[in-house]
PDB file of C-alpha atoms in Angstrom:
ATOM      1  CA  MET A   1     194.903 135.646 122.566  1.00 52.00           C
ATOM      2  CA  ILE A   2     191.106 135.700 122.117  1.00 51.00           C
ATOM      3  CA  GLU A   3     189.500 132.815 120.259  1.00 53.00           C
ATOM      4  CA  GLN A   4     185.923 132.037 119.326  1.00 54.00           C
ATOM      5  CA  THR A   5     184.251 129.824 116.756  1.00 54.00           C
ATOM      6  CA  ASN A   6     181.512 131.023 114.436  1.00 52.00           C
ATOM      7  CA  HIS A   7     179.247 128.364 112.963  1.00 50.00           C
ATOM      8  CA  ILE A   8     178.349 129.008 109.315  1.00 55.00           C
ATOM      9  CA  ASP A   9     175.169 127.395 108.035  1.00 54.00           C
ATOM     10  CA  ARG A  10     173.957 129.419 105.074  1.00 60.00           C
ATOM     11  CA  MET A  11     173.029 126.805 102.478  1.00 57.00           C
ATOM     12  CA  GLN A  12     169.383 127.302 101.553  1.00 64.00           C
ATOM     13  CA  VAL A  13     169.181 123.727 100.288  1.00 71.00           C
ATOM     14  CA  ARG A  14     171.524 121.132 101.783  1.00 69.00           C
ATOM     15  CA  THR A  15     173.473 118.888  99.441  1.00 68.00           C
ATOM     16  CA  TRP A  16     175.650 115.779  99.737  1.00 68.00           C
ATOM     17  CA  SER A  17     177.554 115.727 103.048  1.00 66.00           C
ATOM     18  CA  TRP A  18     180.791 114.505 101.449  1.00 68.00           C
ATOM     19  CA  LEU A  19     181.080 117.800  99.537  1.00 60.00           C
ATOM     20  CA  ARG A  20     181.616 119.557 102.889  1.00 61.00           C
ATOM     21  CA  VAL A  21     179.792 122.720 101.837  1.00 64.00           C
ATOM     22  CA  ASN A  22     176.637 122.574 103.976  1.00 57.00           C
ATOM     23  CA  THR A  23     178.198 123.956 107.162  1.00 60.00           C
ATOM     24  CA  ALA A  24     181.567 125.127 108.460  1.00 60.00           C
ATOM     25  CA  ASP A  25     183.134 126.208 111.735  1.00 60.00           C
ATOM     26  CA  LEU A  26     185.069 129.437 111.285  1.00 63.00           C
ATOM     27  CA  PRO A  27     187.710 130.244 113.936  1.00 66.00           C
ATOM     28  CA  LEU A  28     187.954 133.920 114.879  1.00 71.00           C
ATOM     29  CA  VAL A  29     191.114 135.019 116.658  1.00 72.00           C
ATOM     30  CA  GLY A  30     191.963 138.365 118.222  1.00 72.00           C
ATOM     31  CA  GLU A  31     194.734 139.700 120.428  1.00 68.00           C
ATOM     32  CA  LYS A  32     194.393 141.508 123.715  1.00 62.00           C
ATOM     33  CA  GLY A  33     195.277 145.143 123.343  1.00 58.00           C
ATOM     34  CA  LYS A  34     194.419 145.111 119.616  1.00 63.00           C
ATOM     35  CA  LYS A  35     198.011 144.856 118.456  1.00 65.00           C
ATOM     36  CA  GLU A  36     198.131 146.730 115.149  1.00 72.00           C
ATOM     37  CA  GLY A  37     198.451 144.630 112.003  1.00 72.00           C
ATOM     38  CA  ASN A  38     200.868 145.341 109.179  1.00 80.00           C
ATOM     39  CA  LEU A  39     199.389 147.441 106.377  1.00 86.00           C
ATOM     40  CA  LEU A  40     201.052 149.469 103.647  1.00 90.00           C
ATOM     41  CA  ILE A  41     198.825 151.897 101.714  1.00 90.00           C
ATOM     42  CA  LYS A  42     199.962 153.360  98.409  1.00 92.00           C
ATOM     43  CA  ALA A  43     197.760 156.146  97.069  1.00 90.00           C
ATOM     44  CA  SER A  44     198.015 159.573  95.478  1.00 90.00           C
ATOM     45  CA  ASP A  45     197.481 162.712  97.543  1.00 90.00           C
ATOM     46  CA  LYS A  46     194.068 163.113  95.896  1.00 92.00           C
ATOM     47  CA  ILE A  47     192.683 160.141  97.820  1.00 91.00           C
ATOM     48  CA  GLU A  48     191.327 160.841 101.290  1.00 91.00           C
ATOM     49  CA  ILE A  49     192.516 158.252 103.827  1.00 90.00           C
ATOM     50  CA  ARG A  50     191.393 158.255 107.447  1.00 89.00           C
ATOM     51  CA  LYS A  51     192.546 155.929 110.194  1.00 86.00           C
ATOM     52  CA  GLU A  52     188.979 155.334 111.349  1.00 81.00           C
ATOM     53  CA  VAL A  53     185.744 153.878 110.014  1.00 78.00           C
ATOM     54  CA  THR A  54     183.261 156.534 108.842  1.00 69.00           C
ATOM     55  CA  GLY A  55     180.839 157.331 106.045  1.00 58.00           C
ATOM     56  CA  ILE A  56     178.566 154.290 106.025  1.00 61.00           C
ATOM     57  CA  SER A  57     175.239 153.799 107.739  1.00 56.00           C
ATOM     58  CA  THR A  58     174.857 150.568 109.657  1.00 44.00           C
ATOM     59  CA  GLU A  59     171.250 150.364 108.482  1.00 49.00           C
ATOM     60  CA  LYS A  60     172.520 150.245 104.885  1.00 55.00           C
ATOM     61  CA  ASP A  61     175.441 147.893 105.523  1.00 60.00           C
ATOM     62  CA  PRO A  62     175.237 144.955 103.091  1.00 58.00           C
ATOM     63  CA  ALA A  63     178.161 143.212 104.820  1.00 53.00           C
ATOM     64  CA  GLY A  64     175.941 142.836 107.858  1.00 57.00           C
ATOM     65  CA  GLN A  65     173.725 140.434 105.933  1.00 53.00           C
ATOM     66  CA  LEU A  66     176.680 138.035 105.706  1.00 55.00           C
ATOM     67  CA  MET A  67     177.514 138.072 109.395  1.00 59.00           C
ATOM     68  CA  ASN A  68     175.660 137.221 112.555  1.00 63.00           C
ATOM     69  CA  GLN A  69     175.720 139.414 115.639  1.00 71.00           C
ATOM     70  CA  GLU A  70     178.650 137.529 117.164  1.00 71.00           C
ATOM     71  CA  MET A  71     180.862 138.195 114.119  1.00 71.00           C
ATOM     72  CA  GLU A  72     179.928 141.874 114.018  1.00 75.00           C
ATOM     73  CA  GLN A  73     180.781 142.202 117.697  1.00 77.00           C
ATOM     74  CA  PHE A  74     184.085 140.420 117.091  1.00 75.00           C
ATOM     75  CA  PHE A  75     185.124 143.032 114.494  1.00 76.00           C
ATOM     76  CA  GLU A  76     184.121 145.899 116.750  1.00 77.00           C
ATOM     77  CA  GLU A  77     186.148 144.524 119.658  1.00 77.00           C
ATOM     78  CA  ASN A  78     189.147 142.997 117.854  1.00 77.00           C
ATOM     79  CA  GLY A  79     189.725 145.025 114.701  1.00 77.00           C
ATOM     80  CA  ASN A  80     193.406 146.029 114.588  1.00 82.00           C
ATOM     81  CA  ILE A  81     193.326 147.825 111.218  1.00 86.00           C
ATOM     82  CA  ARG A  82     190.594 150.414 110.603  1.00 89.00           C
ATOM     83  CA  TYR A  83     190.583 152.770 107.624  1.00 90.00           C
ATOM     84  CA  THR A  84     188.207 154.757 105.464  1.00 91.00           C
ATOM     85  CA  ILE A  85     189.263 155.389 101.860  1.00 92.00           C
ATOM     86  CA  LYS A  86     187.345 158.107 100.021  1.00 93.00           C
ATOM     87  CA  ILE A  87     187.591 158.935  96.315  1.00 93.00           C
ATOM     88  CA  PRO A  88     186.578 162.601  95.858  1.00 93.00           C
ATOM     89  CA  LYS A  89     183.686 163.837  93.758  1.00 92.00           C
ATOM     90  CA  LYS A  90     184.268 163.612  89.989  1.00 92.00           C
ATOM     91  CA  HIS A  91     187.892 162.588  90.532  1.00 93.00           C
ATOM     92  CA  ARG A  92     189.337 160.019  88.132  1.00 92.00           C
ATOM     93  CA  GLU A  93     192.252 158.215  89.723  1.00 90.00           C
ATOM     94  CA  LYS A  94     194.509 156.679  87.071  1.00 89.00           C
ATOM     95  CA  VAL A  95     196.854 154.867  89.479  1.00 91.00           C
ATOM     96  CA  PRO A  96     195.249 152.094  91.574  1.00 93.00           C
ATOM     97  CA  VAL A  97     195.061 152.530  95.320  1.00 94.00           C
ATOM     98  CA  ARG A  98     196.991 149.604  96.845  1.00 94.00           C
ATOM     99  CA  LEU A  99     196.579 148.061 100.290  1.00 94.00           C
ATOM    100  CA  VAL A 100     199.197 145.435 101.138  1.00 93.00           C
ATOM    101  CA  PHE A 101     198.523 143.348 104.251  1.00 89.00           C
ATOM    102  CA  ASP A 102     201.718 141.582 105.317  1.00 86.00           C
ATOM    103  CA  MET A 103     201.553 138.941 108.033  1.00 81.00           C
ATOM    104  CA  ASP A 104     204.725 138.050 109.937  1.00 76.00           C
ATOM    105  CA  GLU A 105     205.752 136.650 113.316  1.00 70.00           C
ATOM    106  CA  ASN A 106     205.146 140.034 114.938  1.00 63.00           C
ATOM    107  CA  ALA A 107     201.704 140.472 113.373  1.00 61.00           C
ATOM    108  CA  GLY A 108     200.292 136.980 113.026  1.00 78.00           C
ATOM    109  CA  VAL A 109     196.715 138.143 113.540  1.00 82.00           C
ATOM    110  CA  ILE A 110     195.162 140.654 111.138  1.00 83.00           C
ATOM    111  CA  ASN A 111     191.552 141.755 111.608  1.00 86.00           C
ATOM    112  CA  GLU A 112     190.837 144.649 109.273  1.00 88.00           C
ATOM    113  CA  ASP A 113     187.742 146.816 108.925  1.00 88.00           C
ATOM    114  CA  ILE A 114     187.864 148.919 105.754  1.00 90.00           C
ATOM    115  CA  VAL A 115     185.277 151.318 104.311  1.00 91.00           C
ATOM    116  CA  ILE A 116     185.573 152.516 100.699  1.00 92.00           C
ATOM    117  CA  VAL A 117     183.442 155.435  99.535  1.00 92.00           C
ATOM    118  CA  ALA A 118     183.369 156.336  95.835  1.00 93.00           C
ATOM    119  CA  VAL A 119     181.805 159.788  95.735  1.00 92.00           C
ATOM    120  CA  GLU A 120     179.522 160.953  92.906  1.00 92.00           C
ATOM    121  CA  GLY A 121     181.116 160.880  89.462  1.00 93.00           C
ATOM    122  CA  SER A 122     184.439 159.418  90.619  1.00 93.00           C
ATOM    123  CA  GLU A 123     186.372 156.597  88.953  1.00 93.00           C
ATOM    124  CA  SER A 124     189.022 154.449  90.649  1.00 94.00           C
ATOM    125  CA  THR A 125     190.559 151.028  91.256  1.00 94.00           C
ATOM    126  CA  VAL A 126     191.448 149.654  94.690  1.00 95.00           C
ATOM    127  CA  ILE A 127     193.676 146.595  95.091  1.00 96.00           C
ATOM    128  CA  PHE A 128     193.962 144.499  98.263  1.00 95.00           C
ATOM    129  CA  GLN A 129     196.912 142.112  98.509  1.00 93.00           C
ATOM    130  CA  TYR A 130     197.199 139.619 101.366  1.00 88.00           C
ATOM    131  CA  LYS A 131     200.606 137.991 101.863  1.00 87.00           C
ATOM    132  CA  ASP A 132     202.914 136.690 104.579  1.00 84.00           C
ATOM    133  CA  GLN A 133     206.468 135.761 105.408  1.00 79.00           C
ATOM    134  CA  GLY A 134     205.683 132.062 105.861  1.00 72.00           C
ATOM    135  CA  THR A 135     206.435 132.219 109.589  1.00 69.00           C
ATOM    136  CA  GLY A 136     203.852 129.733 110.884  1.00 75.00           C
ATOM    137  CA  GLU A 137     200.214 129.853 111.931  1.00 78.00           C
ATOM    138  CA  GLY A 138     198.274 133.003 111.256  1.00 81.00           C
ATOM    139  CA  TYR A 139     194.701 134.288 111.323  1.00 84.00           C
ATOM    140  CA  HIS A 140     193.046 136.846 109.100  1.00 85.00           C
ATOM    141  CA  SER A 141     189.514 138.246 109.275  1.00 85.00           C
ATOM    142  CA  GLY A 142     188.415 141.049 106.985  1.00 87.00           C
ATOM    143  CA  ARG A 143     185.312 143.198 106.615  1.00 88.00           C
ATOM    144  CA  THR A 144     185.159 145.558 103.638  1.00 90.00           C
ATOM    145  CA  ARG A 145     182.181 147.867 103.224  1.00 89.00           C
ATOM    146  CA  ILE A 146     181.684 149.815 100.005  1.00 91.00           C
ATOM    147  CA  LEU A 147     179.414 152.676  99.027  1.00 91.00           C
ATOM    148  CA  VAL A 148     179.353 153.654  95.332  1.00 92.00           C
ATOM    149  CA  HIS A 149     177.507 156.929  94.845  1.00 93.00           C
ATOM    150  CA  GLU A 150     175.575 158.101  91.786  1.00 92.00           C
ATOM    151  CA  ASN A 151     177.521 157.923  88.500  1.00 94.00           C
ATOM    152  CA  ALA A 152     180.640 156.667  90.285  1.00 94.00           C
ATOM    153  CA  SER A 153     182.711 153.707  89.101  1.00 94.00           C
ATOM    154  CA  LEU A 154     184.810 151.534  91.404  1.00 96.00           C
ATOM    155  CA  LYS A 155     186.846 148.417  90.650  1.00 96.00           C
ATOM    156  CA  LEU A 156     187.905 146.321  93.639  1.00 96.00           C
ATOM    157  CA  VAL A 157     190.549 143.601  93.277  1.00 95.00           C
ATOM    158  CA  LYS A 158     191.412 141.220  96.109  1.00 94.00           C
ATOM    159  CA  ALA A 159     194.364 138.820  95.854  1.00 90.00           C
ATOM    160  CA  GLN A 160     194.800 136.403  98.768  1.00 86.00           C
ATOM    161  CA  LEU A 161     198.270 134.808  98.756  1.00 87.00           C
ATOM    162  CA  PHE A 162     198.653 133.488 102.306  1.00 83.00           C
ATOM    163  CA  HIS A 163     200.633 130.296 102.851  1.00 81.00           C
ATOM    164  CA  ASP A 164     198.958 127.064 103.924  1.00 80.00           C
ATOM    165  CA  ALA A 165     199.119 127.620 107.690  1.00 81.00           C
ATOM    166  CA  VAL A 166     196.891 130.716 107.683  1.00 82.00           C
ATOM    167  CA  ILE A 167     193.138 130.698 108.299  1.00 82.00           C
ATOM    168  CA  HIS A 168     191.470 133.379 106.180  1.00 83.00           C
ATOM    169  CA  ASN A 169     187.963 134.813 106.099  1.00 83.00           C
ATOM    170  CA  ASP A 170     186.751 137.844 104.206  1.00 87.00           C
ATOM    171  CA  MET A 171     183.330 139.497 104.055  1.00 85.00           C
ATOM    172  CA  VAL A 172     182.521 142.206 101.500  1.00 88.00           C
ATOM    173  CA  GLY A 173     179.311 144.215 101.381  1.00 87.00           C
ATOM    174  CA  ALA A 174     178.554 146.901  98.788  1.00 90.00           C
ATOM    175  CA  ARG A 175     175.766 149.345  98.016  1.00 89.00           C
ATOM    176  CA  VAL A 176     175.586 150.871  94.545  1.00 91.00           C
ATOM    177  CA  GLU A 177     173.482 153.963  93.953  1.00 91.00           C
ATOM    178  CA  LYS A 178     171.854 155.305  90.753  1.00 92.00           C
ATOM    179  CA  LYS A 179     173.971 154.746  87.610  1.00 94.00           C
ATOM    180  CA  GLY A 180     176.875 153.606  89.756  1.00 94.00           C
ATOM    181  CA  ARG A 181     179.090 150.712  88.708  1.00 95.00           C
ATOM    182  CA  LEU A 182     181.055 148.240  90.794  1.00 95.00           C
ATOM    183  CA  THR A 183     183.451 145.637  89.402  1.00 94.00           C
ATOM    184  CA  LEU A 184     184.686 142.922  91.760  1.00 93.00           C
ATOM    185  CA  LEU A 185     187.614 140.583  91.199  1.00 92.00           C
ATOM    186  CA  GLN A 186     188.537 138.104  93.936  1.00 88.00           C
ATOM    187  CA  ALA A 187     191.418 135.617  93.707  1.00 84.00           C
ATOM    188  CA  GLU A 188     191.592 133.104  96.578  1.00 82.00           C
ATOM    189  CA  MET A 189     194.923 131.425  95.859  1.00 79.00           C
ATOM    190  CA  GLY A 190     196.259 130.553  99.295  1.00 79.00           C
ATOM    191  CA  SER A 191     195.581 129.786 102.989  1.00 69.00           C
ATOM    192  CA  LYS A 192     194.792 126.649 104.960  1.00 71.00           C
ATOM    193  CA  GLY A 193     191.091 127.425 104.990  1.00 67.00           C
ATOM    194  CA  SER A 194     189.406 130.192 103.036  1.00 70.00           C
ATOM    195  CA  PHE A 195     185.971 131.612 103.840  1.00 73.00           C
ATOM    196  CA  ALA A 196     184.849 134.421 101.533  1.00 75.00           C
ATOM    197  CA  GLY A 197     181.525 136.086 100.827  1.00 79.00           C
ATOM    198  CA  TRP A 198     180.110 139.015  98.834  1.00 83.00           C
ATOM    199  CA  ASN A 199     176.794 140.797  99.096  1.00 84.00           C
ATOM    200  CA  VAL A 200     175.974 143.623  96.663  1.00 88.00           C
ATOM    201  CA  VAL A 201     172.818 145.732  96.851  1.00 88.00           C
ATOM    202  CA  LEU A 202     171.868 147.504  93.610  1.00 90.00           C
ATOM    203  CA  ALA A 203     170.041 150.377  95.258  1.00 87.00           C
ATOM    204  CA  GLY A 204     169.463 152.780  92.378  1.00 87.00           C
ATOM    205  CA  GLU A 205     168.144 152.783  88.818  1.00 91.00           C
ATOM    206  CA  GLU A 206     170.706 151.619  86.247  1.00 92.00           C
ATOM    207  CA  SER A 207     173.132 150.600  88.978  1.00 92.00           C
ATOM    208  CA  ARG A 208     175.421 147.745  87.961  1.00 93.00           C
ATOM    209  CA  ALA A 209     177.776 145.182  89.476  1.00 93.00           C
ATOM    210  CA  ASP A 210     180.103 142.779  87.656  1.00 93.00           C
TER     211      ASP A 210
END
């Protein structure tokens, strides 16, 4: 088991200490050998799914603005789920793409690195669901990077339903090009400690994020 602590201190203006929002210590946990986490993907055959991370430039990675160098290195070294999901050009997917992360006693550490690319003119919905079997302590760290091309529309829904012995952190970075649209819905309904952040760059004219 690999453990490290990342100190979060991102408040531009500090507030009352009793609110406990000025700083936080985020535990990051990995496993030697990168034991693969449990993931079920449900998608039509029109959606391109690769078991690797491709299609996004690190120079244009908005998620990187939420993480320091130590966290980025942690994902590179300890990620046990890595996928790229690509919605083809001008394709309109009526059925949501679903990713179900299921933590159990055999996969109590999930560190996923997911890239979603919505190609020009496409339209789709992607749903992430985080759940567990209630088997004890668990650790989840997620990095989701999104690229919405010109005239594409993507809706991302994240539902976190871990039980109260799981530490959860999730970083999402998105770049939206000209006339692209991104809709984000995040429901943090579980876990012992939840750390979540979004960063969206509206990179083109008439780009939009909700």
